[in-house]
GROMACS .gro file of C-alpha atoms in nm:
model
  333
    1MET     CA    1   1.995   2.549   0.727
    2ASP     CA    2   1.942   2.227   0.919
    3THR     CA    3   1.702   2.341   1.188
    4THR     CA    4   1.344   2.247   1.264
    5THR     CA    5   1.093   2.467   1.085
    6ARG     CA    6   0.929   2.677   1.355
    7SER     CA    7   0.619   2.795   1.173
    8THR     CA    8   0.394   2.640   0.914
    9SER     CA    9   0.179   2.949   0.860
   10GLY     CA   10   0.118   3.071   0.507
   11SER     CA   11   0.131   2.880   0.181
   12VAL     CA   12   0.271   2.527   0.181
   13SER     CA   13   0.511   2.648  -0.089
   14GLU     CA   14   0.664   2.907   0.143
   15VAL     CA   15   0.775   2.656   0.406
   16LEU     CA   16   1.088   2.444   0.416
   17TRP     CA   17   0.921   2.135   0.556
   18ASP     CA   18   1.113   1.910   0.790
   19ALA     CA   19   0.930   1.615   0.634
   20VAL     CA   20   0.694   1.567   0.344
   21VAL     CA   21   0.498   1.243   0.340
   22ILE     CA   22   0.360   1.149  -0.001
   23GLY     CA   23   0.053   0.931   0.043
   24GLY     CA   24  -0.210   0.952   0.315
   25GLY     CA   25  -0.298   0.589   0.379
   26ALA     CA   26  -0.205   0.375   0.678
   27ALA     CA   27   0.171   0.408   0.626
   28GLY     CA   28   0.171   0.778   0.544
   29LEU     CA   29  -0.062   0.894   0.819
   30SER     CA   30   0.107   0.678   1.083
   31ALA     CA   31   0.439   0.835   0.986
   32GLY     CA   32   0.283   1.180   0.986
   33VAL     CA   33   0.155   1.141   1.341
   34VAL     CA   34   0.497   1.029   1.468
   35LEU     CA   35   0.677   1.317   1.296
   36ALA     CA   36   0.423   1.580   1.400
   37ARG     CA   37   0.429   1.464   1.761
   38ALA     CA   38   0.808   1.499   1.751
   39ARG     CA   39   0.747   1.866   1.662
   40PHE     CA   40   0.879   1.844   1.308
   41ALA     CA   41   0.693   2.054   1.052
   42THR     CA   42   0.522   1.779   0.854
   43LEU     CA   43   0.320   1.793   0.535
   44VAL     CA   44   0.114   1.498   0.408
   45VAL     CA   45   0.032   1.509   0.038
   46ASP     CA   46  -0.255   1.275  -0.049
   47GLY     CA   47  -0.436   1.217  -0.375
   48GLY     CA   48  -0.737   1.059  -0.202
   49ALA     CA   49  -0.744   0.720  -0.375
   50PRO     CA   50  -0.641   0.451  -0.122
   51ARG     CA   51  -0.585   0.096  -0.246
   52ASN     CA   52  -0.856  -0.043  -0.020
   53GLY     CA   53  -1.098   0.244  -0.082
   54PRO     CA   54  -1.354   0.028  -0.267
   55ALA     CA   55  -1.376  -0.218   0.023
   56ASP     CA   56  -1.650  -0.190   0.285
   57HIS     CA   57  -1.431  -0.308   0.570
   58MET     CA   58  -1.077  -0.404   0.663
   59HIS     CA   59  -0.951  -0.680   0.891
   60GLY     CA   60  -0.644  -0.798   1.078
   61TYR     CA   61  -0.587  -0.461   1.251
   62LEU     CA   62  -0.611  -0.511   1.626
   63THR     CA   63  -0.888  -0.290   1.779
   64ARG     CA   64  -0.987  -0.172   1.428
   65ASP     CA   65  -1.113  -0.502   1.287
   66GLY     CA   66  -1.410  -0.448   1.055
   67MET     CA   67  -1.360  -0.073   1.032
   68ALA     CA   68  -1.445   0.089   0.700
   69PRO     CA   69  -1.125   0.198   0.519
   70ARG     CA   70  -1.256   0.550   0.457
   71GLU     CA   71  -1.346   0.588   0.824
   72PHE     CA   72  -0.996   0.468   0.914
   73VAL     CA   73  -0.837   0.730   0.687
   74ALA     CA   74  -1.065   1.008   0.813
   75THR     CA   75  -0.977   0.922   1.174
   76GLY     CA   76  -0.607   0.917   1.088
   77GLN     CA   77  -0.630   1.256   0.920
   78GLU     CA   78  -0.797   1.403   1.229
   79GLU     CA   79  -0.525   1.262   1.454
   80PHE     CA   80  -0.249   1.394   1.228
   81THR     CA   81  -0.387   1.748   1.206
   82ARG     CA   82  -0.455   1.746   1.582
   83TYR     CA   83  -0.075   1.758   1.627
   84ASP     CA   84  -0.041   2.055   1.388
   85GLY     CA   85   0.035   1.842   1.085
   86THR     CA   86  -0.066   1.988   0.750
   87LEU     CA   87  -0.262   1.787   0.494
   88VAL     CA   88  -0.315   1.884   0.129
   89ARG     CA   89  -0.539   1.699  -0.116
   90THR     CA   90  -0.321   1.674  -0.425
   91SER     CA   91  -0.053   1.450  -0.573
   92VAL     CA   92   0.314   1.482  -0.661
   93THR     CA   93   0.388   1.485  -1.034
   94ASP     CA   94   0.767   1.531  -1.025
   95ALA     CA   95   1.052   1.539  -0.777
   96ARG     CA   96   1.419   1.632  -0.768
   97ARG     CA   97   1.706   1.683  -0.526
   98THR     CA   98   1.859   2.027  -0.519
   99PRO     CA   99   2.238   2.082  -0.501
  100ASP     CA  100   2.215   2.142  -0.125
  101GLY     CA  101   2.052   1.803  -0.069
  102ARG     CA  102   1.699   1.929  -0.021
  103PHE     CA  103   1.397   1.791  -0.205
  104GLU     CA  104   1.169   1.982  -0.441
  105LEU     CA  105   0.831   1.827  -0.516
  106ARG     CA  106   0.606   1.947  -0.795
  107LEU     CA  107   0.234   1.915  -0.717
  108ASP     CA  108  -0.040   1.859  -0.971
  109ASP     CA  109  -0.179   2.207  -0.897
  110ALA     CA  110   0.152   2.360  -1.016
  111ARG     CA  111   0.278   2.442  -0.666
  112THR     CA  112   0.624   2.337  -0.552
  113VAL     CA  113   0.707   2.230  -0.198
  114ARG     CA  114   1.052   2.194  -0.042
  115ALA     CA  115   1.157   1.946   0.223
  116ARG     CA  116   1.454   1.832   0.426
  117SER     CA  117   1.332   1.471   0.415
  118VAL     CA  118   1.068   1.273   0.225
  119LEU     CA  119   0.871   0.957   0.291
  120VAL     CA  120   0.698   0.794  -0.006
  121ALA     CA  121   0.392   0.591   0.092
  122THR     CA  122   0.199   0.600  -0.234
  123GLY     CA  123   0.084   0.237  -0.239
  124LEU     CA  124   0.006   0.046  -0.554
  125THR     CA  125  -0.258  -0.045  -0.810
  126ASP     CA  126  -0.402  -0.397  -0.828
  127GLU     CA  127  -0.390  -0.480  -1.199
  128LEU     CA  128  -0.660  -0.739  -1.266
  129PRO     CA  129  -0.654  -0.991  -1.551
  130ASP     CA  130  -0.824  -0.856  -1.863
  131ILE     CA  131  -1.139  -1.063  -1.819
  132PRO     CA  132  -1.474  -0.897  -1.895
  133GLY     CA  133  -1.690  -0.860  -1.586
  134LEU     CA  134  -1.408  -0.898  -1.336
  135ALA     CA  135  -1.331  -0.531  -1.263
  136GLU     CA  136  -1.700  -0.444  -1.227
  137ARG     CA  137  -1.727  -0.687  -0.936
  138TRP     CA  138  -1.402  -0.585  -0.768
  139ALA     CA  139  -1.436  -0.551  -0.388
  140SER     CA  140  -1.794  -0.682  -0.394
  141GLU     CA  141  -1.795  -1.033  -0.540
  142VAL     CA  142  -1.427  -1.039  -0.644
  143HIS     CA  143  -1.144  -1.025  -0.389
  144HIS     CA  144  -0.771  -1.090  -0.380
  145CYS     CA  145  -0.683  -1.158  -0.016
  146PRO     CA  146  -0.835  -1.440   0.192
  147HIS     CA  147  -0.672  -1.294   0.503
  148CYS     CA  148  -0.870  -0.976   0.440
  149HIS     CA  149  -1.201  -1.121   0.320
  150GLY     CA  150  -1.198  -1.499   0.356
  151TYR     CA  151  -1.363  -1.525   0.696
  152GLU     CA  152  -1.660  -1.321   0.577
  153VAL     CA  153  -1.730  -1.571   0.297
  154ARG     CA  154  -1.659  -1.887   0.497
  155GLY     CA  155  -1.874  -2.177   0.387
  156HIS     CA  156  -1.964  -2.009   0.057
  157ALA     CA  157  -1.896  -2.153  -0.287
  158ILE     CA  158  -1.561  -2.002  -0.389
  159ALA     CA  159  -1.391  -1.992  -0.728
  160VAL     CA  160  -1.030  -1.890  -0.780
  161ILE     CA  161  -0.934  -1.761  -1.125
  162GLY     CA  162  -0.572  -1.812  -1.228
  163SER     CA  163  -0.378  -1.505  -1.336
  164ALA     CA  164  -0.033  -1.402  -1.453
  165MET     CA  165   0.067  -1.435  -1.087
  166GLY     CA  166   0.077  -1.812  -1.125
  167ALA     CA  167   0.235  -1.920  -0.796
  168VAL     CA  168   0.012  -1.682  -0.601
  169SER     CA  169  -0.294  -1.815  -0.784
  170THR     CA  170  -0.211  -2.171  -0.682
  171HIS     CA  171  -0.155  -2.059  -0.325
  172LEU     CA  172  -0.493  -1.883  -0.328
  173ALA     CA  173  -0.664  -2.201  -0.441
  174ALA     CA  174  -0.518  -2.389  -0.143
  175LEU     CA  175  -0.569  -2.112   0.112
  176THR     CA  176  -0.934  -2.050   0.027
  177ARG     CA  177  -0.999  -2.418   0.100
  178ARG     CA  178  -0.942  -2.322   0.464
  179TYR     CA  179  -1.262  -2.118   0.446
  180SER     CA  180  -1.493  -2.338   0.241
  181PRO     CA  181  -1.552  -2.702   0.146
  182SER     CA  182  -1.645  -2.583  -0.205
  183VAL     CA  183  -1.345  -2.436  -0.389
  184THR     CA  184  -1.299  -2.450  -0.766
  185PHE     CA  185  -0.970  -2.343  -0.921
  186CYS     CA  186  -1.026  -2.216  -1.275
  187VAL     CA  187  -0.667  -2.268  -1.386
  188ASN     CA  188  -0.694  -2.021  -1.677
  189GLY     CA  189  -0.355  -2.106  -1.827
  190VAL     CA  190  -0.154  -2.119  -1.504
  191ASP     CA  191   0.121  -2.382  -1.519
  192VAL     CA  192   0.029  -2.621  -1.239
  193SER     CA  193   0.257  -2.920  -1.205
  194ALA     CA  194   0.127  -3.273  -1.169
  195ALA     CA  195   0.253  -3.283  -0.811
  196GLU     CA  196   0.075  -2.957  -0.727
  197ARG     CA  197  -0.246  -3.078  -0.890
  198LEU     CA  198  -0.229  -3.390  -0.674
  199ARG     CA  199  -0.180  -3.182  -0.359
  200LEU     CA  200  -0.469  -2.949  -0.440
  201THR     CA  201  -0.704  -3.232  -0.533
  202ALA     CA  202  -0.617  -3.426  -0.219
  203TYR     CA  203  -0.686  -3.110  -0.017
  204GLY     CA  204  -1.035  -3.085  -0.165
  205VAL     CA  205  -0.985  -2.827  -0.440
  206ARG     CA  206  -1.154  -2.893  -0.774
  207LEU     CA  207  -0.942  -2.796  -1.074
  208VAL     CA  208  -1.105  -2.683  -1.399
  209ASP     CA  209  -0.887  -2.630  -1.705
  210GLY     CA  210  -0.968  -2.396  -1.991
  211ARG     CA  211  -0.940  -2.023  -2.042
  212VAL     CA  212  -1.188  -1.790  -1.872
  213ALA     CA  213  -1.393  -1.593  -2.124
  214ARG     CA  214  -1.586  -1.368  -1.888
  215VAL     CA  215  -1.742  -1.329  -1.545
  216THR     CA  216  -2.113  -1.256  -1.542
  217THR     CA  217  -2.434  -1.291  -1.345
  218SER     CA  218  -2.541  -1.648  -1.293
  219ALA     CA  219  -2.882  -1.788  -1.375
  220ASP     CA  220  -2.844  -1.989  -1.055
  221THR     CA  221  -2.925  -1.696  -0.824
  222ALA     CA  222  -3.206  -1.895  -0.662
  223GLY     CA  223  -2.954  -2.164  -0.577
  224GLY     CA  224  -2.730  -1.912  -0.401
  225ASN     CA  225  -2.458  -1.883  -0.666
  226PRO     CA  226  -2.494  -1.534  -0.816
  227VAL     CA  227  -2.166  -1.536  -1.014
  228ALA     CA  228  -2.098  -1.731  -1.332
  229ILE     CA  229  -1.749  -1.786  -1.475
  230GLU     CA  230  -1.781  -1.873  -1.841
  231LEU     CA  231  -1.494  -2.063  -2.002
  232GLU     CA  232  -1.395  -2.050  -2.367
  233ASN     CA  233  -1.474  -2.422  -2.399
  234GLY     CA  234  -1.838  -2.355  -2.314
  235GLU     CA  235  -1.824  -2.476  -1.954
  236THR     CA  236  -1.964  -2.255  -1.677
  237VAL     CA  237  -1.860  -2.247  -1.312
  238THR     CA  238  -2.103  -2.088  -1.068
  239CYS     CA  239  -2.006  -1.955  -0.728
  240GLU     CA  240  -2.084  -1.699  -0.462
  241VAL     CA  241  -1.746  -1.525  -0.455
  242VAL     CA  242  -1.431  -1.508  -0.668
  243PHE     CA  243  -1.069  -1.471  -0.563
  244VAL     CA  244  -0.799  -1.367  -0.806
  245ALA     CA  245  -0.434  -1.263  -0.774
  246PRO     CA  246  -0.384  -0.919  -0.935
  247ARG     CA  247  -0.046  -0.799  -1.054
  248PRO     CA  248   0.077  -0.535  -0.806
  249VAL     CA  249   0.192  -0.215  -0.977
  250PRO     CA  250   0.370   0.009  -0.722
  251HIS     CA  251   0.327   0.385  -0.751
  252ASP     CA  252   0.701   0.443  -0.730
  253ALA     CA  253   0.759   0.711  -0.996
  254VAL     CA  254   0.869   0.966  -0.734
  255LEU     CA  255   1.119   0.721  -0.590
  256SER     CA  256   1.259   0.657  -0.937
  257ALA     CA  257   1.280   1.029  -1.012
  258LEU     CA  258   1.485   1.077  -0.696
  259GLY     CA  259   1.726   0.797  -0.787
  260ALA     CA  260   1.622   0.528  -0.540
  261GLY     CA  261   1.783   0.193  -0.612
  262ARG     CA  262   1.595  -0.129  -0.673
  263ASP     CA  263   1.625  -0.482  -0.548
  264PRO     CA  264   1.772  -0.689  -0.834
  265VAL     CA  265   1.549  -0.987  -0.752
  266SER     CA  266   1.207  -0.834  -0.679
  267GLY     CA  267   1.246  -0.523  -0.894
  268LEU     CA  268   1.092  -0.320  -0.613
  269VAL     CA  269   1.257  -0.010  -0.470
  270ALA     CA  270   1.498  -0.135  -0.204
  271VAL     CA  271   1.470  -0.014   0.156
  272ASP     CA  272   1.644  -0.120   0.475
  273PHE     CA  273   1.463  -0.244   0.787
  274GLN     CA  274   1.379   0.116   0.877
  275GLY     CA  275   1.243   0.206   0.535
  276ALA     CA  276   1.544   0.409   0.423
  277THR     CA  277   1.641   0.404   0.056
  278ASN     CA  278   1.993   0.452  -0.075
  279VAL     CA  279   1.919   0.824  -0.120
  280PRO     CA  280   2.000   1.030   0.193
  281GLY     CA  281   1.683   1.177   0.337
  282LEU     CA  282   1.447   0.953   0.137
  283TRP     CA  283   1.232   0.677   0.290
  284ALA     CA  284   0.954   0.454   0.160
  285ALA     CA  285   0.693   0.246   0.342
  286GLY     CA  286   0.380   0.043   0.284
  287ASN     CA  287   0.261  -0.125  -0.034
  288VAL     CA  288   0.486   0.084  -0.261
  289VAL     CA  289   0.778  -0.130  -0.143
  290ASN     CA  290   0.591  -0.426   0.010
  291PRO     CA  291   0.287  -0.532  -0.194
  292ARG     CA  292   0.190  -0.798   0.062
  293ALA     CA  293   0.165  -0.558   0.358
  294GLN     CA  294  -0.181  -0.548   0.514
  295VAL     CA  295  -0.306  -0.225   0.669
  296ILE     CA  296  -0.156  -0.299   1.010
  297ALA     CA  297   0.183  -0.388   0.858
  298ALA     CA  298   0.182  -0.074   0.643
  299ALA     CA  299   0.102   0.139   0.947
  300GLY     CA  300   0.388  -0.022   1.139
  301ALA     CA  301   0.628   0.036   0.850
  302GLY     CA  302   0.526   0.402   0.835
  303SER     CA  303   0.582   0.443   1.208
  304THR     CA  304   0.921   0.271   1.188
  305ALA     CA  305   1.028   0.493   0.898
  306ALA     CA  306   0.918   0.806   1.084
  307LEU     CA  307   1.126   0.714   1.388
  308SER     CA  308   1.426   0.673   1.159
  309MET     CA  309   1.352   1.008   0.998
  310THR     CA  310   1.337   1.187   1.333
  311ALA     CA  311   1.678   1.045   1.426
  312TRP     CA  312   1.822   1.152   1.088
  313LEU     CA  313   1.678   1.503   1.114
  314LEU     CA  314   1.792   1.539   1.475
  315GLU     CA  315   2.147   1.430   1.391
  316ARG     CA  316   2.171   1.697   1.123
  317GLU     CA  317   2.038   1.960   1.362
  318LEU     CA  318   2.294   1.867   1.627
  319THR     CA  319   2.574   1.892   1.372
  320ALA     CA  320   2.443   2.228   1.251
  321ALA     CA  321   2.421   2.357   1.608
  322VAL     CA  322   2.787   2.277   1.670
  323SER     CA  323   2.881   2.446   1.345
  324ARG     CA  324   2.689   2.762   1.437
  325GLU     CA  325   2.871   2.781   1.769
  326GLY     CA  326   3.206   2.742   1.598
  327LEU     CA  327   3.296   2.437   1.807
  328ASP     CA  328   3.456   2.112   1.712
  329ALA     CA  329   3.316   1.773   1.810
  330GLU     CA  330   3.495   1.788   2.151
  331GLY     CA  331   3.356   2.130   2.233
  332GLY     CA  332   3.677   2.323   2.160
  333LEU     CA  333   3.719   2.626   1.939
   0.00000   0.00000   0.00000
């Protein structure tokens, strides 16, 4: 029956949720707040491993600049539950649509939850190049986004390590030059054209060819460069901070299980400007469909998707109300 769930008491498995949001980061919690404030019974399912969890602070979010990501999430959870939203710490392992168009989601604790609509905001994993010493320094001495961390290391000696994301790596080398007069681009096999090399060199970026063997602690700690990038040719580049372009791996298994279509160019699950997929009742927002979205953009996408979901749910309730009264669209019998 297409009516708003009136009570969320009891087990989460006993409720037909108006909306289930999978993922409790910026996109998911923002959506949850909008839906809960609209008085829809809303469940947020969160596995507790946000993409930016290892970072000490986040930036670019007006009024929240410099806030610790875990504090941001904790505050968002408190706001969501304040409006009678329900939060469970688990993850979704499988999903399907039932013949009546509902959604059934299997949780990793063996419970099953049912929903009229679903928003997937599960984010992604940053897959780093397989270089020894790189992962151990992730979010401390190794970063991927100058917009997120560049200002904090302005004026420091920066090295950019090329990755499988070749065009992004070259862009990083140029962009980090905005923050420091000392930028070294360890090309690491990236195909950089002669014209692009000329542009980077003219802009003040030093290019070093050769494959990177490992990232380790520098012997030049007294000189202020605690990181050493050792190349296979024996050369060593020292620096204070490293930037690298990871390969984004979206957590989109649930979307695939539910039959969401993909963009033929990007390969990502396709959504419209409101976050709706091609599957009725299914939305997606945040890094799972937009790897470049910063926290503020992900939050906005979640809010936009939730507004679309409320309209979709309301339309179905209006139609159901007319049907229950035995009226046609003009109000006649």
